[in-house]
Amino acid sequence: MEIKKHILNLLIRIGLTETEARFYLAVYQNPQRTIAELQKLGGFSRATAYRAFESLKEHKLLTSSAHNWRKNIEAVSLATIGAKLARESLKLRKVEYELKKLDNILNLTSF
């Protein structure tokens, strides 16, 4: 149970809501299910399940059947999420470096 709580906390730290994190974990633990099945398994209301599904799919953390988007729902692996975060972190470091450089340039030109 501690691992589940730890995963939920990590998912929340990367920007998911508690509901999205719980829904992701329900999908991760119960692959190839429908939204209705996941709704029942996780104790979500229909609207909550659909909102969480849409948000997670938009963030590319879930996949579903090409023929029927409500079926065969699967979560991307935690390792894949970690790799995506590493790529984003690198991009953010580059942006940070550029912003600092521009800030220095702007400070020099104001004198």
PDB file of C-alpha atoms in Angstrom:
ATOM      1  CA  MET A   1       0.000   0.000   0.000  1.00  0.00           C
ATOM      2  CA  GLU A   2       2.911   2.368   0.663  1.00  0.00           C
ATOM      3  CA  ILE A   3       4.089   2.059  -2.943  1.00  0.00           C
ATOM      4  CA  LYS A   4       0.661   3.023  -4.241  1.00  0.00           C
ATOM      5  CA  LYS A   5       0.613   6.098  -2.006  1.00  0.00           C
ATOM      6  CA  HIS A   6       4.139   7.023  -3.114  1.00  0.00           C
ATOM      7  CA  ILE A   7       3.201   6.710  -6.794  1.00  0.00           C
ATOM      8  CA  LEU A   8       0.100   8.856  -6.234  1.00  0.00           C
ATOM      9  CA  ASN A   9       2.215  11.530  -4.533  1.00  0.00           C
ATOM     10  CA  LEU A  10       4.748  11.505  -7.382  1.00  0.00           C
ATOM     11  CA  LEU A  11       2.000  11.818  -9.981  1.00  0.00           C
ATOM     12  CA  ILE A  12       0.531  14.756  -8.083  1.00  0.00           C
ATOM     13  CA  ARG A  13       3.992  16.367  -7.890  1.00  0.00           C
ATOM     14  CA  ILE A  14       4.299  16.278 -11.688  1.00  0.00           C
ATOM     15  CA  GLY A  15       1.057  18.206 -12.023  1.00  0.00           C
ATOM     16  CA  LEU A  16      -1.800  15.725 -12.026  1.00  0.00           C
ATOM     17  CA  THR A  17      -4.776  16.290  -9.798  1.00  0.00           C
ATOM     18  CA  GLU A  18      -5.428  13.697  -7.109  1.00  0.00           C
ATOM     19  CA  THR A  19      -8.347  12.345  -9.162  1.00  0.00           C
ATOM     20  CA  GLU A  20      -6.245  12.096 -12.330  1.00  0.00           C
ATOM     21  CA  ALA A  21      -3.493  10.322 -10.383  1.00  0.00           C
ATOM     22  CA  ARG A  22      -5.988   7.854  -8.897  1.00  0.00           C
ATOM     23  CA  PHE A  23      -7.551   7.220 -12.322  1.00  0.00           C
ATOM     24  CA  TYR A  24      -4.103   6.707 -13.898  1.00  0.00           C
ATOM     25  CA  LEU A  25      -3.254   4.183 -11.196  1.00  0.00           C
ATOM     26  CA  ALA A  26      -6.587   2.377 -11.704  1.00  0.00           C
ATOM     27  CA  VAL A  27      -5.807   2.084 -15.420  1.00  0.00           C
ATOM     28  CA  TYR A  28      -2.223   1.027 -14.721  1.00  0.00           C
ATOM     29  CA  GLN A  29      -3.402  -1.752 -12.417  1.00  0.00           C
ATOM     30  CA  ASN A  30      -6.299  -2.820 -14.689  1.00  0.00           C
ATOM     31  CA  PRO A  31      -5.170  -2.632 -18.334  1.00  0.00           C
ATOM     32  CA  GLN A  32      -7.437  -3.290 -21.310  1.00  0.00           C
ATOM     33  CA  ARG A  33     -10.597  -2.134 -19.520  1.00  0.00           C
ATOM     34  CA  THR A  34     -13.366   0.199 -20.591  1.00  0.00           C
ATOM     35  CA  ILE A  35     -14.064   3.558 -18.974  1.00  0.00           C
ATOM     36  CA  ALA A  36     -17.213   2.105 -17.401  1.00  0.00           C
ATOM     37  CA  GLU A  37     -15.247  -0.760 -15.836  1.00  0.00           C
ATOM     38  CA  LEU A  38     -12.564   1.617 -14.550  1.00  0.00           C
ATOM     39  CA  GLN A  39     -15.243   3.903 -13.173  1.00  0.00           C
ATOM     40  CA  LYS A  40     -16.663   1.063 -11.090  1.00  0.00           C
ATOM     41  CA  LEU A  41     -13.270  -0.311 -10.031  1.00  0.00           C
ATOM     42  CA  GLY A  42     -12.031   3.075  -8.853  1.00  0.00           C
ATOM     43  CA  GLY A  43     -15.280   4.324  -7.369  1.00  0.00           C
ATOM     44  CA  PHE A  44     -15.436   7.333  -9.694  1.00  0.00           C
ATOM     45  CA  SER A  45     -18.562   9.056 -10.902  1.00  0.00           C
ATOM     46  CA  ARG A  46     -19.134   8.846 -14.650  1.00  0.00           C
ATOM     47  CA  ALA A  47     -18.324  12.529 -15.192  1.00  0.00           C
ATOM     48  CA  THR A  48     -15.165  12.315 -13.069  1.00  0.00           C
ATOM     49  CA  ALA A  49     -13.950   9.230 -14.924  1.00  0.00           C
ATOM     50  CA  TYR A  50     -14.472  10.862 -18.320  1.00  0.00           C
ATOM     51  CA  ARG A  51     -12.798  14.123 -17.251  1.00  0.00           C
ATOM     52  CA  ALA A  52      -9.787  12.267 -15.852  1.00  0.00           C
ATOM     53  CA  PHE A  53      -9.597  10.086 -18.960  1.00  0.00           C
ATOM     54  CA  GLU A  54      -9.685  13.083 -21.308  1.00  0.00           C
ATOM     55  CA  SER A  55      -7.062  14.967 -19.331  1.00  0.00           C
ATOM     56  CA  LEU A  56      -4.702  11.987 -19.107  1.00  0.00           C
ATOM     57  CA  LYS A  57      -5.172  11.156 -22.782  1.00  0.00           C
ATOM     58  CA  GLU A  58      -4.428  14.786 -23.690  1.00  0.00           C
ATOM     59  CA  HIS A  59      -1.201  14.526 -21.688  1.00  0.00           C
ATOM     60  CA  LYS A  60      -0.431  11.264 -23.535  1.00  0.00           C
ATOM     61  CA  LEU A  61      -0.426   9.244 -20.333  1.00  0.00           C
ATOM     62  CA  LEU A  62      -3.211   6.922 -21.535  1.00  0.00           C
ATOM     63  CA  THR A  63      -3.944   5.125 -24.779  1.00  0.00           C
ATOM     64  CA  SER A  64      -7.121   3.457 -25.984  1.00  0.00           C
ATOM     65  CA  SER A  65      -8.467   1.407 -28.860  1.00  0.00           C
ATOM     66  CA  ALA A  66      -8.273   3.058 -32.278  1.00  0.00           C
ATOM     67  CA  HIS A  67     -11.736   1.661 -33.114  1.00  0.00           C
ATOM     68  CA  ASN A  68     -13.511   2.743 -29.935  1.00  0.00           C
ATOM     69  CA  TRP A  69     -11.794   5.304 -27.694  1.00  0.00           C
ATOM     70  CA  ARG A  70     -13.702   4.066 -24.618  1.00  0.00           C
ATOM     71  CA  LYS A  71     -12.248   0.544 -24.769  1.00  0.00           C
ATOM     72  CA  ASN A  72      -8.896  -1.132 -24.186  1.00  0.00           C
ATOM     73  CA  ILE A  73      -7.570   1.721 -22.101  1.00  0.00           C
ATOM     74  CA  GLU A  74      -3.949   1.393 -21.039  1.00  0.00           C
ATOM     75  CA  ALA A  75      -1.568   3.594 -19.076  1.00  0.00           C
ATOM     76  CA  VAL A  76       1.892   4.377 -20.365  1.00  0.00           C
ATOM     77  CA  SER A  77       4.572   2.957 -18.102  1.00  0.00           C
ATOM     78  CA  LEU A  78       6.017   4.887 -15.203  1.00  0.00           C
ATOM     79  CA  ALA A  79       9.420   4.635 -16.914  1.00  0.00           C
ATOM     80  CA  THR A  80       7.977   6.361 -19.985  1.00  0.00           C
ATOM     81  CA  ILE A  81       6.629   9.165 -17.808  1.00  0.00           C
ATOM     82  CA  GLY A  82      10.078   9.517 -16.232  1.00  0.00           C
ATOM     83  CA  ALA A  83      11.721   9.712 -19.671  1.00  0.00           C
ATOM     84  CA  LYS A  84       9.219  12.381 -20.798  1.00  0.00           C
ATOM     85  CA  LEU A  85       9.949  14.394 -17.660  1.00  0.00           C
ATOM     86  CA  ALA A  86      13.692  14.141 -18.280  1.00  0.00           C
ATOM     87  CA  ARG A  87      13.256  15.514 -21.818  1.00  0.00           C
ATOM     88  CA  GLU A  88      11.061  18.345 -20.550  1.00  0.00           C
ATOM     89  CA  SER A  89      13.572  19.127 -17.821  1.00  0.00           C
ATOM     90  CA  LEU A  90      16.337  19.461 -20.420  1.00  0.00           C
ATOM     91  CA  LYS A  91      14.162  21.786 -22.506  1.00  0.00           C
ATOM     92  CA  LEU A  92      13.374  23.884 -19.444  1.00  0.00           C
ATOM     93  CA  ARG A  93      17.059  24.153 -18.543  1.00  0.00           C
ATOM     94  CA  LYS A  94      17.770  25.457 -22.042  1.00  0.00           C
ATOM     95  CA  VAL A  95      14.984  28.010 -21.711  1.00  0.00           C
ATOM     96  CA  GLU A  96      16.281  29.008 -18.279  1.00  0.00           C
ATOM     97  CA  TYR A  97      19.771  29.538 -19.731  1.00  0.00           C
ATOM     98  CA  GLU A  98      18.418  31.664 -22.587  1.00  0.00           C
ATOM     99  CA  LEU A  99      16.288  33.773 -20.229  1.00  0.00           C
ATOM    100  CA  LYS A 100      19.261  34.421 -17.958  1.00  0.00           C
ATOM    101  CA  LYS A 101      21.368  35.384 -20.960  1.00  0.00           C
ATOM    102  CA  LEU A 102      18.680  37.757 -22.215  1.00  0.00           C
ATOM    103  CA  ASP A 103      18.259  39.231 -18.749  1.00  0.00           C
ATOM    104  CA  ASN A 104      21.987  39.980 -18.616  1.00  0.00           C
ATOM    105  CA  ILE A 105      21.861  41.569 -22.065  1.00  0.00           C
ATOM    106  CA  LEU A 106      18.869  43.700 -21.129  1.00  0.00           C
ATOM    107  CA  ASN A 107      20.529  44.811 -17.899  1.00  0.00           C
ATOM    108  CA  LEU A 108      23.649  45.853 -19.821  1.00  0.00           C
ATOM    109  CA  THR A 109      21.709  47.804 -22.452  1.00  0.00           C
ATOM    110  CA  SER A 110      19.707  49.737 -19.874  1.00  0.00           C
ATOM    111  CA  PHE A 111      22.862  51.539 -18.660  1.00  0.00           C
TER     112      PHE A 111
END
